[in-house]
Each structure stands twice: as C-alpha cells, then as structure tokens.
Amino acid sequence: MTSNHRTLRTAAFVSIASLALTGCSDAVADDEEEMPAETSEAAVGYFPLAHTATAVHGVENGLFDAHNLDVELVETEGGAEAIAALVSGQYDITYSNYTSAVLANAQGLPLVIVAANDVGADDHGVFVSPDSDIESLDDLAGTTATVNNLQNIGTIAYYSHMEAAGESPEDINLVEMPNPDMRSALDSGSVDAIWQVEPFQTMAANEGYKRIDNLFSGEMEGAPVAGWVTTEEFAEENPEILRAFQAAMSESTQELNDDGDITRDLVPTFTMLEEDLIEDMELPQYQSDLDLEWLQRMVELMEGYGMLDESFSIEDMVFEAE
C-alpha cells in the first residue's frame, strides 16, 4: 500500500453478491435487484479524513470488486468545492456533508444522496488555547469559532449549542477555514475556538490544546454528518452502479465499525496523521443506514437558522432503485 491515495484503482472481475442498505425505505434495492453483469467504472471523490477510510477500505480490500465495480478514488477539497467538482463531471460520486448537499439542491443543483457514512461522535472535538477561560460550549457566546465550511453541519451544531445555553445563534461569530490552518489561527488569537475532525483532533490534543467538548453533543448527539452523493443525472443513467456502490459501502462501514484496527491501519496511508499518533485517535462512528428521521430534522434546523428558505422532504433527495 502506498502513502499517496490521490488515485486508487481496482480491477473487478468477481461475480456479485447482491446486498442492500436497510433503513432507507424505498431508497435502496432489494436482494433481487440486478447489479452490473460486467465491470462498471466510477470515479469517487473523497476528502482525506479518517471518516473516508470507508471508501479506501472498499478499494484496498476488494469490496467494490465483489460488486463488479472498478473505483477510482480522487482526492477532493471537501464541502462546496467537492459538490462543484461533482456537478462539473470531475467524478461521479463524492463524499459530502449532508448540509452542503441540501443547500446545493435548494440552489438548483439536483443532487441525490446515495449512501450514509458517518455521524457526529467523539472524533469532532472543539479546542481552545491551553490558557483560555473557555471551559465548555456554553461559554462560546461572544467568541469567534471556526468551521471548515460556513454552510455545513458544524454551523448547525454551533447554533444549536448556543440556543441550548440560552443564547442567540448570532452571538457566536463563525469563520471558515481549512482544518490544517485552524490551530495556527488559534495561536495567533484571531479565533477563540476551533472545530477539529480526526486526524486533526489528535494533532491538536498532542500539541497541548484544550478540548472543551465534542461538537456533536447534547441535542446534536448522533447527528448524521456526511455521506455519499451524486447528481440526479448520474443516478438516472447508472442505477446499477449506485446499487453496487451502496452494497460495497454498507459492507465497508460494518467491517470498520466491527474492527477499529482496520481504520487505524489505513489512516496513515492517506492522511497527515503519523503512525505514532494512531493509538490516540478517536475512531469515527460509521453509519451504514441513512437516518432519514435525523436528516429531516437537519433540514428543518436549516430552515429555522435561515440557511434554507423552506423545508422539504429529505426523501426527495434519496436514491431510489427501480
């Protein structure tokens, strides 16, 4: 295995075993649905976080192969940039936080949610400087905090914590910057708190920054954070590819949840986390089934926080296998 996963390819010549995600209503195929009879190809965008070990594992361990799917993994910038690249045709499926996907859809870019990936857990820490007076998320009123994208689930989580503390969402100033730049911003004093996702959380903890809480705690506990999306056009033209992708990803998320050593072994090969920090890493909580109830709640929170003009049924965005 190499240390650079900007492009990973597999050749698949193995007969398929039809599987389907459960818990997604009509969004997935049943066991009788036909998957590709011959090898199909798909370019898949992924951001190099511990969370996308699901896709890397699927490639490295032949899970896509078993469903006659030849996957090329292409490193993305994440967030809105990943969706823009998806729509422009740079890849067929991409990893994305659900909030960005919903916003893109509302702005006229018809996207389809294909599969689940991860939920908010202890791998999403909020950190402050070692000598900061901030002790909890309740202390963030009047401060400046970071998110990797202003229009994503992190924004919703911060706003939710502000309301839980009896404050207004407007009482926290959120600024957007890439995860690798956040610790430097904290050092310079330009921000008061930073949201660090693995592997950056482990780096922050080992560099002495103070962790005040998990961003997805309280009312945001277990919130679905990100999954895999495609365009409506690709979904209509390639349902068999999406069924194969769903099946392989369902297997991958289950295997990673069952054996944390798989993630620990994979992460140093495609992220910036060094091997000697692996044991300290908080493992992501992977999700094989789309939680439509929580996703609908997210849509309604987005409307309440002024991120959407109006709510809609999230089921309208979920891939339906015919």
PDB file of C-alpha atoms in Angstrom:
ATOM      1  CA  MET A   1       0.000   0.000   0.000  1.00  0.00           C
ATOM      2  CA  THR A   2       1.404   3.419  -0.854  1.00  0.00           C
ATOM      3  CA  SER A   3       1.214   6.555   1.228  1.00  0.00           C
ATOM      4  CA  ASN A   4      -0.411   8.585  -1.526  1.00  0.00           C
ATOM      5  CA  HIS A   5      -4.063   7.833  -2.186  1.00  0.00           C
ATOM      6  CA  ARG A   6      -4.782  10.649  -4.593  1.00  0.00           C
ATOM      7  CA  THR A   7      -5.679   7.972  -7.123  1.00  0.00           C
ATOM      8  CA  LEU A   8      -6.614   4.424  -6.236  1.00  0.00           C
ATOM      9  CA  ARG A   9      -7.906   1.974  -8.774  1.00  0.00           C
ATOM     10  CA  THR A  10      -9.078  -1.603  -8.658  1.00  0.00           C
ATOM     11  CA  ALA A  11      -9.976  -4.043 -11.398  1.00  0.00           C
ATOM     12  CA  ALA A  12     -13.074  -6.042 -10.662  1.00  0.00           C
ATOM     13  CA  PHE A  13     -13.826  -9.380 -12.248  1.00  0.00           C
ATOM     14  CA  VAL A  14     -15.608 -11.130  -9.401  1.00  0.00           C
ATOM     15  CA  SER A  15     -19.256 -12.157  -9.586  1.00  0.00           C
ATOM     16  CA  ILE A  16     -21.529 -10.103  -7.404  1.00  0.00           C
ATOM     17  CA  ALA A  17     -23.438 -10.896  -4.264  1.00  0.00           C
ATOM     18  CA  SER A  18     -26.424  -8.582  -4.101  1.00  0.00           C
ATOM     19  CA  LEU A  19     -26.773  -6.711  -0.868  1.00  0.00           C
ATOM     20  CA  ALA A  20     -28.763  -3.623   0.004  1.00  0.00           C
ATOM     21  CA  LEU A  21     -28.707  -0.984   2.655  1.00  0.00           C
ATOM     22  CA  THR A  22     -31.507  -1.261   5.171  1.00  0.00           C
ATOM     23  CA  GLY A  23     -33.413   1.507   6.890  1.00  0.00           C
ATOM     24  CA  CYS A  24     -33.696   3.671   3.786  1.00  0.00           C
ATOM     25  CA  SER A  25     -37.305   2.955   2.862  1.00  0.00           C
ATOM     26  CA  ASP A  26     -37.556   2.724  -0.952  1.00  0.00           C
ATOM     27  CA  ALA A  27     -34.147   4.323  -1.362  1.00  0.00           C
ATOM     28  CA  VAL A  28     -32.297   1.057  -1.991  1.00  0.00           C
ATOM     29  CA  ALA A  29     -32.792  -2.089  -3.985  1.00  0.00           C
ATOM     30  CA  ASP A  30     -33.972  -5.373  -2.536  1.00  0.00           C
ATOM     31  CA  ASP A  31     -31.919  -8.588  -2.804  1.00  0.00           C
ATOM     32  CA  GLU A  32     -33.300  -9.342  -6.236  1.00  0.00           C
ATOM     33  CA  GLU A  33     -32.213  -6.078  -7.860  1.00  0.00           C
ATOM     34  CA  GLU A  34     -29.722  -6.559 -10.671  1.00  0.00           C
ATOM     35  CA  MET A  35     -26.257  -5.136 -10.242  1.00  0.00           C
ATOM     36  CA  PRO A  36     -23.670  -4.765 -13.023  1.00  0.00           C
ATOM     37  CA  ALA A  37     -23.249  -8.008 -15.000  1.00  0.00           C
ATOM     38  CA  GLU A  38     -19.936  -6.678 -16.288  1.00  0.00           C
ATOM     39  CA  THR A  39     -17.371  -4.424 -14.680  1.00  0.00           C
ATOM     40  CA  SER A  40     -18.515  -0.822 -14.386  1.00  0.00           C
ATOM     41  CA  GLU A  41     -16.334   2.176 -13.553  1.00  0.00           C
ATOM     42  CA  ALA A  42     -16.916   5.049 -11.148  1.00  0.00           C
ATOM     43  CA  ALA A  43     -14.743   7.955 -10.096  1.00  0.00           C
ATOM     44  CA  VAL A  44     -15.350   8.707  -6.406  1.00  0.00           C
ATOM     45  CA  GLY A  45     -14.313  11.934  -4.697  1.00  0.00           C
ATOM     46  CA  TYR A  46     -13.066  11.662  -1.124  1.00  0.00           C
ATOM     47  CA  PHE A  47     -11.557  14.081   1.379  1.00  0.00           C
ATOM     48  CA  PRO A  48      -8.547  12.649   3.297  1.00  0.00           C
ATOM     49  CA  LEU A  49     -10.088  12.295   6.749  1.00  0.00           C
ATOM     50  CA  ALA A  50     -10.329   9.223   8.950  1.00  0.00           C
ATOM     51  CA  HIS A  51     -14.008   9.154   8.011  1.00  0.00           C
ATOM     52  CA  THR A  52     -13.357   8.322   4.362  1.00  0.00           C
ATOM     53  CA  ALA A  53     -11.450   5.186   5.352  1.00  0.00           C
ATOM     54  CA  THR A  54     -14.714   3.515   4.340  1.00  0.00           C
ATOM     55  CA  ALA A  55     -14.006   4.158   0.661  1.00  0.00           C
ATOM     56  CA  VAL A  56     -10.288   3.415   0.935  1.00  0.00           C
ATOM     57  CA  HIS A  57     -11.082   0.123   2.669  1.00  0.00           C
ATOM     58  CA  GLY A  58     -13.577  -0.710  -0.049  1.00  0.00           C
ATOM     59  CA  VAL A  59     -10.872  -0.301  -2.682  1.00  0.00           C
ATOM     60  CA  GLU A  60      -7.991  -1.906  -0.807  1.00  0.00           C
ATOM     61  CA  ASN A  61      -9.945  -4.967   0.291  1.00  0.00           C
ATOM     62  CA  GLY A  62     -11.886  -5.733  -2.851  1.00  0.00           C
ATOM     63  CA  LEU A  63     -15.349  -4.823  -1.600  1.00  0.00           C
ATOM     64  CA  PHE A  64     -16.094  -2.861  -4.767  1.00  0.00           C
ATOM     65  CA  ASP A  65     -14.501  -5.664  -6.792  1.00  0.00           C
ATOM     66  CA  ALA A  66     -17.042  -8.106  -5.409  1.00  0.00           C
ATOM     67  CA  HIS A  67     -19.801  -5.986  -6.910  1.00  0.00           C
ATOM     68  CA  ASN A  68     -18.196  -5.618 -10.327  1.00  0.00           C
ATOM     69  CA  LEU A  69     -17.293  -2.009  -9.655  1.00  0.00           C
ATOM     70  CA  ASP A  70     -13.948  -0.504 -10.680  1.00  0.00           C
ATOM     71  CA  VAL A  71     -13.494   2.520  -8.408  1.00  0.00           C
ATOM     72  CA  GLU A  72     -11.041   5.364  -8.857  1.00  0.00           C
ATOM     73  CA  LEU A  73     -10.654   7.468  -5.711  1.00  0.00           C
ATOM     74  CA  VAL A  74      -9.935  11.141  -6.383  1.00  0.00           C
ATOM     75  CA  GLU A  75      -8.915  13.469  -3.550  1.00  0.00           C
ATOM     76  CA  THR A  76     -11.218  16.475  -3.165  1.00  0.00           C
ATOM     77  CA  GLU A  77     -11.202  19.778  -1.313  1.00  0.00           C
ATOM     78  CA  GLY A  78     -14.372  18.845   0.562  1.00  0.00           C
ATOM     79  CA  GLY A  79     -17.558  20.809   1.199  1.00  0.00           C
ATOM     80  CA  ALA A  80     -18.980  23.045  -1.511  1.00  0.00           C
ATOM     81  CA  GLU A  81     -15.848  22.605  -3.654  1.00  0.00           C
ATOM     82  CA  ALA A  82     -16.420  18.860  -3.829  1.00  0.00           C
ATOM     83  CA  ILE A  83     -20.016  19.360  -4.934  1.00  0.00           C
ATOM     84  CA  ALA A  84     -18.998  21.870  -7.591  1.00  0.00           C
ATOM     85  CA  ALA A  85     -16.467  19.385  -8.951  1.00  0.00           C
ATOM     86  CA  LEU A  86     -19.106  16.642  -8.887  1.00  0.00           C
ATOM     87  CA  VAL A  87     -21.553  18.736 -10.890  1.00  0.00           C
ATOM     88  CA  SER A  88     -18.828  19.665 -13.383  1.00  0.00           C
ATOM     89  CA  GLY A  89     -18.162  15.979 -14.017  1.00  0.00           C
ATOM     90  CA  GLN A  90     -14.776  15.560 -12.338  1.00  0.00           C
ATOM     91  CA  TYR A  91     -16.129  12.468 -10.591  1.00  0.00           C
ATOM     92  CA  ASP A  92     -19.365  10.508 -10.389  1.00  0.00           C
ATOM     93  CA  ILE A  93     -19.931  10.215  -6.625  1.00  0.00           C
ATOM     94  CA  THR A  94     -18.442  12.256  -3.813  1.00  0.00           C
ATOM     95  CA  TYR A  95     -18.194  12.350  -0.043  1.00  0.00           C
ATOM     96  CA  SER A  96     -20.060  15.374   1.282  1.00  0.00           C
ATOM     97  CA  ASN A  97     -21.600  16.657   4.459  1.00  0.00           C
ATOM     98  CA  TYR A  98     -25.356  16.470   4.137  1.00  0.00           C
ATOM     99  CA  THR A  99     -25.896  20.166   4.796  1.00  0.00           C
ATOM    100  CA  SER A 100     -23.830  21.253   1.807  1.00  0.00           C
ATOM    101  CA  ALA A 101     -25.684  18.763  -0.372  1.00  0.00           C
ATOM    102  CA  VAL A 102     -29.079  20.022   0.775  1.00  0.00           C
ATOM    103  CA  LEU A 103     -28.064  23.638   0.150  1.00  0.00           C
ATOM    104  CA  ALA A 104     -26.757  22.819  -3.310  1.00  0.00           C
ATOM    105  CA  ASN A 105     -30.018  21.069  -4.105  1.00  0.00           C
ATOM    106  CA  ALA A 106     -32.024  24.066  -2.897  1.00  0.00           C
ATOM    107  CA  GLN A 107     -29.901  26.301  -5.136  1.00  0.00           C
ATOM    108  CA  GLY A 108     -30.853  24.357  -8.236  1.00  0.00           C
ATOM    109  CA  LEU A 109     -28.136  21.705  -8.375  1.00  0.00           C
ATOM    110  CA  PRO A 110     -30.141  18.456  -8.279  1.00  0.00           C
ATOM    111  CA  LEU A 111     -28.181  16.066  -6.052  1.00  0.00           C
ATOM    112  CA  VAL A 112     -29.032  12.598  -4.824  1.00  0.00           C
ATOM    113  CA  ILE A 113     -27.937  11.042  -1.540  1.00  0.00           C
ATOM    114  CA  VAL A 114     -26.596   7.572  -2.308  1.00  0.00           C
ATOM    115  CA  ALA A 115     -25.252   6.167   0.957  1.00  0.00           C
ATOM    116  CA  ALA A 116     -24.555   7.009   4.588  1.00  0.00           C
ATOM    117  CA  ASN A 117     -21.046   7.248   6.026  1.00  0.00           C
ATOM    118  CA  ASP A 118     -20.574   8.801   9.473  1.00  0.00           C
ATOM    119  CA  VAL A 119     -22.287  10.504  12.395  1.00  0.00           C
ATOM    120  CA  GLY A 120     -21.096  13.056  14.930  1.00  0.00           C
ATOM    121  CA  ALA A 121     -19.233  11.416  17.819  1.00  0.00           C
ATOM    122  CA  ASP A 122     -16.073  11.904  19.921  1.00  0.00           C
ATOM    123  CA  ASP A 123     -13.961  12.410  16.803  1.00  0.00           C
ATOM    124  CA  HIS A 124     -15.255  16.002  16.447  1.00  0.00           C
ATOM    125  CA  GLY A 125     -13.642  17.981  19.250  1.00  0.00           C
ATOM    126  CA  VAL A 126     -13.836  21.704  19.950  1.00  0.00           C
ATOM    127  CA  PHE A 127     -10.487  23.049  21.165  1.00  0.00           C
ATOM    128  CA  VAL A 128      -9.279  26.289  22.743  1.00  0.00           C
ATOM    129  CA  SER A 129      -5.879  27.580  23.805  1.00  0.00           C
ATOM    130  CA  PRO A 130      -4.381  25.916  26.913  1.00  0.00           C
ATOM    131  CA  ASP A 131      -4.765  29.127  28.953  1.00  0.00           C
ATOM    132  CA  SER A 132      -8.246  30.024  27.649  1.00  0.00           C
ATOM    133  CA  ASP A 133     -11.041  30.869  30.108  1.00  0.00           C
ATOM    134  CA  ILE A 134     -13.480  28.951  27.895  1.00  0.00           C
ATOM    135  CA  GLU A 135     -14.397  25.726  29.682  1.00  0.00           C
ATOM    136  CA  SER A 136     -17.435  24.456  27.781  1.00  0.00           C
ATOM    137  CA  LEU A 137     -19.594  25.037  24.734  1.00  0.00           C
ATOM    138  CA  ASP A 138     -21.868  27.129  26.960  1.00  0.00           C
ATOM    139  CA  ASP A 139     -19.091  29.724  27.175  1.00  0.00           C
ATOM    140  CA  LEU A 140     -18.900  30.484  23.464  1.00  0.00           C
ATOM    141  CA  ALA A 141     -21.239  33.495  23.380  1.00  0.00           C
ATOM    142  CA  GLY A 142     -19.303  36.499  22.124  1.00  0.00           C
ATOM    143  CA  THR A 143     -16.452  34.410  20.743  1.00  0.00           C
ATOM    144  CA  THR A 144     -15.155  33.550  17.281  1.00  0.00           C
ATOM    145  CA  ALA A 145     -15.026  29.888  16.303  1.00  0.00           C
ATOM    146  CA  THR A 146     -14.027  28.011  13.173  1.00  0.00           C
ATOM    147  CA  VAL A 147     -15.834  25.696  10.805  1.00  0.00           C
ATOM    148  CA  ASN A 148     -14.376  24.149   7.651  1.00  0.00           C
ATOM    149  CA  ASN A 149     -17.385  25.462   5.737  1.00  0.00           C
ATOM    150  CA  LEU A 150     -19.942  28.028   6.859  1.00  0.00           C
ATOM    151  CA  GLN A 151     -22.783  26.178   5.199  1.00  0.00           C
ATOM    152  CA  ASN A 152     -22.434  22.763   6.819  1.00  0.00           C
ATOM    153  CA  ILE A 153     -23.430  20.656   9.803  1.00  0.00           C
ATOM    154  CA  GLY A 154     -20.813  22.333  12.015  1.00  0.00           C
ATOM    155  CA  THR A 155     -22.647  25.634  11.735  1.00  0.00           C
ATOM    156  CA  ILE A 156     -25.902  23.952  12.728  1.00  0.00           C
ATOM    157  CA  ALA A 157     -24.203  22.300  15.704  1.00  0.00           C
ATOM    158  CA  TYR A 158     -22.708  25.555  16.995  1.00  0.00           C
ATOM    159  CA  TYR A 159     -26.048  27.343  16.643  1.00  0.00           C
ATOM    160  CA  SER A 160     -27.822  24.510  18.450  1.00  0.00           C
ATOM    161  CA  HIS A 161     -25.390  24.744  21.372  1.00  0.00           C
ATOM    162  CA  MET A 162     -25.898  28.497  21.556  1.00  0.00           C
ATOM    163  CA  GLU A 163     -29.655  28.032  21.850  1.00  0.00           C
ATOM    164  CA  ALA A 164     -29.211  25.289  24.457  1.00  0.00           C
ATOM    165  CA  ALA A 165     -27.162  27.767  26.511  1.00  0.00           C
ATOM    166  CA  GLY A 166     -29.955  30.332  26.297  1.00  0.00           C
ATOM    167  CA  GLU A 167     -28.123  32.468  23.758  1.00  0.00           C
ATOM    168  CA  SER A 168     -28.865  33.510  20.178  1.00  0.00           C
ATOM    169  CA  PRO A 169     -27.086  31.909  17.213  1.00  0.00           C
ATOM    170  CA  GLU A 170     -25.949  35.402  16.247  1.00  0.00           C
ATOM    171  CA  ASP A 171     -23.933  35.578  19.474  1.00  0.00           C
ATOM    172  CA  ILE A 172     -21.187  33.397  18.030  1.00  0.00           C
ATOM    173  CA  ASN A 173     -19.036  34.524  15.109  1.00  0.00           C
ATOM    174  CA  LEU A 174     -18.188  31.623  12.809  1.00  0.00           C
ATOM    175  CA  VAL A 175     -15.305  31.858  10.360  1.00  0.00           C
ATOM    176  CA  GLU A 176     -14.468  29.428   7.591  1.00  0.00           C
ATOM    177  CA  MET A 177     -11.014  27.918   7.125  1.00  0.00           C
ATOM    178  CA  PRO A 178      -9.401  24.564   6.285  1.00  0.00           C
ATOM    179  CA  ASN A 179      -8.789  22.168   9.169  1.00  0.00           C
ATOM    180  CA  PRO A 180      -4.982  22.300   8.855  1.00  0.00           C
ATOM    181  CA  ASP A 181      -4.996  26.105   9.321  1.00  0.00           C
ATOM    182  CA  MET A 182      -7.173  26.236  12.426  1.00  0.00           C
ATOM    183  CA  ARG A 183      -4.504  25.649  15.074  1.00  0.00           C
ATOM    184  CA  SER A 184      -2.373  28.476  13.709  1.00  0.00           C
ATOM    185  CA  ALA A 185      -5.399  30.779  13.847  1.00  0.00           C
ATOM    186  CA  LEU A 186      -5.876  29.825  17.486  1.00  0.00           C
ATOM    187  CA  ASP A 187      -2.199  30.560  18.194  1.00  0.00           C
ATOM    188  CA  SER A 188      -2.459  33.993  16.594  1.00  0.00           C
ATOM    189  CA  GLY A 189      -5.520  34.892  18.650  1.00  0.00           C
ATOM    190  CA  SER A 190      -7.666  35.526  15.580  1.00  0.00           C
ATOM    191  CA  VAL A 191     -10.147  32.886  16.779  1.00  0.00           C
ATOM    192  CA  ASP A 192     -11.160  31.641  20.221  1.00  0.00           C
ATOM    193  CA  ALA A 193     -12.204  28.063  19.463  1.00  0.00           C
ATOM    194  CA  ILE A 194     -11.629  25.572  16.676  1.00  0.00           C
ATOM    195  CA  TRP A 195     -13.532  22.507  15.486  1.00  0.00           C
ATOM    196  CA  GLN A 196     -11.095  19.679  14.796  1.00  0.00           C
ATOM    197  CA  VAL A 197     -12.063  16.492  12.983  1.00  0.00           C
ATOM    198  CA  GLU A 198      -9.807  13.440  13.011  1.00  0.00           C
ATOM    199  CA  PRO A 199      -6.962  13.245  12.217  1.00  0.00           C
ATOM    200  CA  PHE A 200      -6.606  16.942  13.132  1.00  0.00           C
ATOM    201  CA  GLN A 201      -8.181  16.377  16.547  1.00  0.00           C
ATOM    202  CA  THR A 202      -5.370  14.039  17.577  1.00  0.00           C
ATOM    203  CA  MET A 203      -2.798  16.553  16.369  1.00  0.00           C
ATOM    204  CA  ALA A 204      -4.440  19.333  18.406  1.00  0.00           C
ATOM    205  CA  ALA A 205      -4.604  17.196  21.550  1.00  0.00           C
ATOM    206  CA  ASN A 206      -0.958  16.161  21.253  1.00  0.00           C
ATOM    207  CA  GLU A 207       0.111  19.770  20.742  1.00  0.00           C
ATOM    208  CA  GLY A 208      -1.462  20.748  24.067  1.00  0.00           C
ATOM    209  CA  TYR A 209      -4.652  22.489  23.023  1.00  0.00           C
ATOM    210  CA  LYS A 210      -7.559  22.189  25.464  1.00  0.00           C
ATOM    211  CA  ARG A 211     -10.539  20.132  24.349  1.00  0.00           C
ATOM    212  CA  ILE A 212     -13.767  21.542  25.793  1.00  0.00           C
ATOM    213  CA  ASP A 213     -16.296  19.109  24.318  1.00  0.00           C
ATOM    214  CA  ASN A 214     -17.482  17.122  21.349  1.00  0.00           C
ATOM    215  CA  LEU A 215     -19.228  19.447  18.886  1.00  0.00           C
ATOM    216  CA  PHE A 216     -21.941  16.825  18.407  1.00  0.00           C
ATOM    217  CA  SER A 217     -23.024  16.521  22.000  1.00  0.00           C
ATOM    218  CA  GLY A 218     -26.279  17.369  23.735  1.00  0.00           C
ATOM    219  CA  GLU A 219     -29.138  17.775  21.290  1.00  0.00           C
ATOM    220  CA  MET A 220     -26.731  17.198  18.392  1.00  0.00           C
ATOM    221  CA  GLU A 221     -25.564  13.804  19.646  1.00  0.00           C
ATOM    222  CA  GLY A 222     -25.563  11.221  16.865  1.00  0.00           C
ATOM    223  CA  ALA A 223     -26.304  13.760  14.134  1.00  0.00           C
ATOM    224  CA  PRO A 224     -25.573  12.388  10.648  1.00  0.00           C
ATOM    225  CA  VAL A 225     -22.601  14.367   9.384  1.00  0.00           C
ATOM    226  CA  ALA A 226     -21.685  13.155   5.928  1.00  0.00           C
ATOM    227  CA  GLY A 227     -22.395  10.570   3.278  1.00  0.00           C
ATOM    228  CA  TRP A 228     -22.032   9.954  -0.431  1.00  0.00           C
ATOM    229  CA  VAL A 229     -23.893  11.915  -3.094  1.00  0.00           C
ATOM    230  CA  THR A 230     -24.191  12.038  -6.847  1.00  0.00           C
ATOM    231  CA  THR A 231     -26.060  14.061  -9.433  1.00  0.00           C
ATOM    232  CA  GLU A 232     -29.631  13.329 -10.418  1.00  0.00           C
ATOM    233  CA  GLU A 233     -28.463  12.759 -13.980  1.00  0.00           C
ATOM    234  CA  PHE A 234     -25.883  10.147 -12.987  1.00  0.00           C
ATOM    235  CA  ALA A 235     -28.406   8.393 -10.743  1.00  0.00           C
ATOM    236  CA  GLU A 236     -30.961   8.169 -13.551  1.00  0.00           C
ATOM    237  CA  GLU A 237     -28.419   6.836 -16.035  1.00  0.00           C
ATOM    238  CA  ASN A 238     -26.472   4.490 -13.742  1.00  0.00           C
ATOM    239  CA  PRO A 239     -28.728   2.935 -11.088  1.00  0.00           C
ATOM    240  CA  GLU A 240     -26.824  -0.358 -11.212  1.00  0.00           C
ATOM    241  CA  ILE A 241     -23.576   1.405 -10.322  1.00  0.00           C
ATOM    242  CA  LEU A 242     -25.223   3.080  -7.350  1.00  0.00           C
ATOM    243  CA  ARG A 243     -26.695  -0.203  -6.138  1.00  0.00           C
ATOM    244  CA  ALA A 244     -23.245  -1.778  -6.286  1.00  0.00           C
ATOM    245  CA  PHE A 245     -21.727   1.228  -4.521  1.00  0.00           C
ATOM    246  CA  GLN A 246     -24.341   1.086  -1.775  1.00  0.00           C
ATOM    247  CA  ALA A 247     -23.753  -2.605  -1.182  1.00  0.00           C
ATOM    248  CA  ALA A 248     -19.981  -2.283  -1.024  1.00  0.00           C
ATOM    249  CA  MET A 249     -20.109   0.754   1.276  1.00  0.00           C
ATOM    250  CA  SER A 250     -22.573  -0.948   3.597  1.00  0.00           C
ATOM    251  CA  GLU A 251     -20.125  -3.830   3.939  1.00  0.00           C
ATOM    252  CA  SER A 252     -17.206  -1.461   4.467  1.00  0.00           C
ATOM    253  CA  THR A 253     -18.849   0.613   7.203  1.00  0.00           C
ATOM    254  CA  GLN A 254     -19.849  -2.555   9.032  1.00  0.00           C
ATOM    255  CA  GLU A 255     -16.351  -4.011   8.861  1.00  0.00           C
ATOM    256  CA  LEU A 256     -14.756  -0.777  10.102  1.00  0.00           C
ATOM    257  CA  ASN A 257     -17.207  -0.496  12.985  1.00  0.00           C
ATOM    258  CA  ASP A 258     -16.524  -4.117  13.934  1.00  0.00           C
ATOM    259  CA  ASP A 259     -12.733  -3.795  13.838  1.00  0.00           C
ATOM    260  CA  GLY A 260     -11.162  -0.459  14.729  1.00  0.00           C
ATOM    261  CA  ASP A 261      -7.690  -1.687  13.768  1.00  0.00           C
ATOM    262  CA  ILE A 262      -8.713  -1.522  10.101  1.00  0.00           C
ATOM    263  CA  THR A 263      -9.181   2.241  10.354  1.00  0.00           C
ATOM    264  CA  ARG A 264      -6.008   2.684  12.410  1.00  0.00           C
ATOM    265  CA  ASP A 265      -4.004   0.799   9.790  1.00  0.00           C
ATOM    266  CA  LEU A 266      -5.466   2.733   6.872  1.00  0.00           C
ATOM    267  CA  VAL A 267      -5.460   6.318   8.143  1.00  0.00           C
ATOM    268  CA  PRO A 268      -1.667   6.943   7.983  1.00  0.00           C
ATOM    269  CA  THR A 269      -1.648   5.861   4.336  1.00  0.00           C
ATOM    270  CA  PHE A 270      -3.883   8.652   3.074  1.00  0.00           C
ATOM    271  CA  THR A 271      -3.972  11.401   5.749  1.00  0.00           C
ATOM    272  CA  MET A 272      -1.408  13.578   7.507  1.00  0.00           C
ATOM    273  CA  LEU A 273      -1.647  11.641  10.769  1.00  0.00           C
ATOM    274  CA  GLU A 274       1.635   9.997  11.666  1.00  0.00           C
ATOM    275  CA  GLU A 275       1.667   6.369  12.725  1.00  0.00           C
ATOM    276  CA  ASP A 276       2.880   7.131  16.256  1.00  0.00           C
ATOM    277  CA  LEU A 277      -0.337   9.098  16.906  1.00  0.00           C
ATOM    278  CA  ILE A 278      -2.715   6.415  15.716  1.00  0.00           C
ATOM    279  CA  GLU A 279      -3.381   4.880  19.123  1.00  0.00           C
ATOM    280  CA  ASP A 280      -4.586   8.266  20.418  1.00  0.00           C
ATOM    281  CA  MET A 281      -7.045   8.767  17.570  1.00  0.00           C
ATOM    282  CA  GLU A 282     -10.767   8.735  18.293  1.00  0.00           C
ATOM    283  CA  LEU A 283     -12.334   6.436  15.735  1.00  0.00           C
ATOM    284  CA  PRO A 284     -15.220   7.757  13.656  1.00  0.00           C
ATOM    285  CA  GLN A 285     -18.654   6.263  14.178  1.00  0.00           C
ATOM    286  CA  TYR A 286     -19.554   4.899  10.773  1.00  0.00           C
ATOM    287  CA  GLN A 287     -23.151   4.555   9.655  1.00  0.00           C
ATOM    288  CA  SER A 288     -24.352   2.023   7.110  1.00  0.00           C
ATOM    289  CA  ASP A 289     -28.020   3.099   7.036  1.00  0.00           C
ATOM    290  CA  LEU A 290     -29.334   6.539   6.223  1.00  0.00           C
ATOM    291  CA  ASP A 291     -31.142   8.000   9.224  1.00  0.00           C
ATOM    292  CA  LEU A 292     -33.956   9.763   7.401  1.00  0.00           C
ATOM    293  CA  GLU A 293     -35.613  10.986  10.598  1.00  0.00           C
ATOM    294  CA  TRP A 294     -32.446  12.795  11.740  1.00  0.00           C
ATOM    295  CA  LEU A 295     -31.754  14.096   8.244  1.00  0.00           C
ATOM    296  CA  GLN A 296     -35.276  15.541   8.101  1.00  0.00           C
ATOM    297  CA  ARG A 297     -34.658  17.232  11.430  1.00  0.00           C
ATOM    298  CA  MET A 298     -31.448  18.709   9.972  1.00  0.00           C
ATOM    299  CA  VAL A 299     -33.401  20.172   7.057  1.00  0.00           C
ATOM    300  CA  GLU A 300     -35.852  21.772   9.475  1.00  0.00           C
ATOM    301  CA  LEU A 301     -32.997  23.199  11.574  1.00  0.00           C
ATOM    302  CA  MET A 302     -31.503  24.673   8.421  1.00  0.00           C
ATOM    303  CA  GLU A 303     -34.790  26.431   7.720  1.00  0.00           C
ATOM    304  CA  GLY A 304     -35.010  27.660  11.301  1.00  0.00           C
ATOM    305  CA  TYR A 305     -31.484  29.102  11.147  1.00  0.00           C
ATOM    306  CA  GLY A 306     -32.171  30.863   7.856  1.00  0.00           C
ATOM    307  CA  MET A 307     -29.970  28.548   5.784  1.00  0.00           C
ATOM    308  CA  LEU A 308     -32.977  27.391   3.727  1.00  0.00           C
ATOM    309  CA  ASP A 309     -35.943  29.402   2.520  1.00  0.00           C
ATOM    310  CA  GLU A 310     -38.256  26.496   3.224  1.00  0.00           C
ATOM    311  CA  SER A 311     -38.139  22.919   4.415  1.00  0.00           C
ATOM    312  CA  PHE A 312     -38.785  19.906   2.177  1.00  0.00           C
ATOM    313  CA  SER A 313     -38.889  16.120   2.457  1.00  0.00           C
ATOM    314  CA  ILE A 314     -35.361  14.697   2.564  1.00  0.00           C
ATOM    315  CA  GLU A 315     -36.712  11.516   0.961  1.00  0.00           C
ATOM    316  CA  ASP A 316     -36.970  13.507  -2.271  1.00  0.00           C
ATOM    317  CA  MET A 317     -33.157  13.604  -2.351  1.00  0.00           C
ATOM    318  CA  VAL A 318     -32.511   9.920  -1.635  1.00  0.00           C
ATOM    319  CA  PHE A 319     -31.594   7.494  -4.411  1.00  0.00           C
ATOM    320  CA  GLU A 320     -34.495   5.250  -5.348  1.00  0.00           C
ATOM    321  CA  ALA A 321     -33.550   1.975  -7.011  1.00  0.00           C
ATOM    322  CA  GLU A 322     -36.082   0.975  -9.657  1.00  0.00           C
TER     323      GLU A 322
END
